[in-house]
C-alpha atoms as one frame of an Amber mdcrd trajectory, in Angstrom:
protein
 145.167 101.261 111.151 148.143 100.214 109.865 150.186 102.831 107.408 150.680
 101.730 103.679 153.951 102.719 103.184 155.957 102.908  99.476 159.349 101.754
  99.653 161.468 103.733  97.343 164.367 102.468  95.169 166.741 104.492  97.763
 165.940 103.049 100.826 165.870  99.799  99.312 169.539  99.879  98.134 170.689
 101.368 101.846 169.209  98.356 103.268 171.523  96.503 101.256 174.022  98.567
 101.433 174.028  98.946 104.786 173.298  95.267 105.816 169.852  95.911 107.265
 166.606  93.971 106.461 163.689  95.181 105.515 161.521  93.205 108.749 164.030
  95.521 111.129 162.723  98.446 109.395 159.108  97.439 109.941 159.742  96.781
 113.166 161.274 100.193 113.784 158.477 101.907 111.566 155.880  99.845 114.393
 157.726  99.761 117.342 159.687 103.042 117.167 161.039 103.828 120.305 160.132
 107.397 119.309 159.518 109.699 116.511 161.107 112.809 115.981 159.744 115.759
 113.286 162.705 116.140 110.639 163.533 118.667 107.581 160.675 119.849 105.446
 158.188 118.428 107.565 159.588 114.697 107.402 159.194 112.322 110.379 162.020
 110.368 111.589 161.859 106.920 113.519 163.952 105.924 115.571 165.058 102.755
 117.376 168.075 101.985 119.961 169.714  98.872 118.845 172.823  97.514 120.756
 173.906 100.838 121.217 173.291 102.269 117.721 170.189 104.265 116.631 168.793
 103.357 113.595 166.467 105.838 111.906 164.209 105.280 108.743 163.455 108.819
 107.478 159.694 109.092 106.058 158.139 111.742 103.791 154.000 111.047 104.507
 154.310 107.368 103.410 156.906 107.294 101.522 159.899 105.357 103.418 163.266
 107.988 102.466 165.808 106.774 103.738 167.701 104.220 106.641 170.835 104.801
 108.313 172.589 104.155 111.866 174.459 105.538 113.556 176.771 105.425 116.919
 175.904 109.208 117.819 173.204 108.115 119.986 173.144 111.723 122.015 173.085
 113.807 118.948 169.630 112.529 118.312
């Protein structure tokens, strides 16, 4: 079953801000190519893109935050 998830106005404005669209973070919150337990219990998801890791940071179903990065081997 598919997760209801509730975008907040933070992650919204990172997808903006970051020049990201919100279909690549469905994708990666589908088709994660893992998922990784964060602070306070949060799950992370994460997805290898041309050499950059993008990860959507969740709290239950609510969608945190989105970021990438180039430090692939830190994660």
């Amino acid at each position: 079953m598919k997760k209801e998830w509730i975008w907040t106005d933070h992650i919204k404005e990172q997808i903006i801000e970051r020049e990201l669209s919100i279909e690549l973070v469905e994708t990666i919150l589908n088709e994660p190519d893992e998922i990784v337990e964060g602070n306070l219990g949060r799950q992370i998801y994460h997805k290898l893109i041309d050499d950059k890791l993008i990860r959507v940071i969740t709290d239950g179903n609510v969608l945190i935050t989105v970021y990438i990065t180039d430090k692939v081997r830190k994660y």
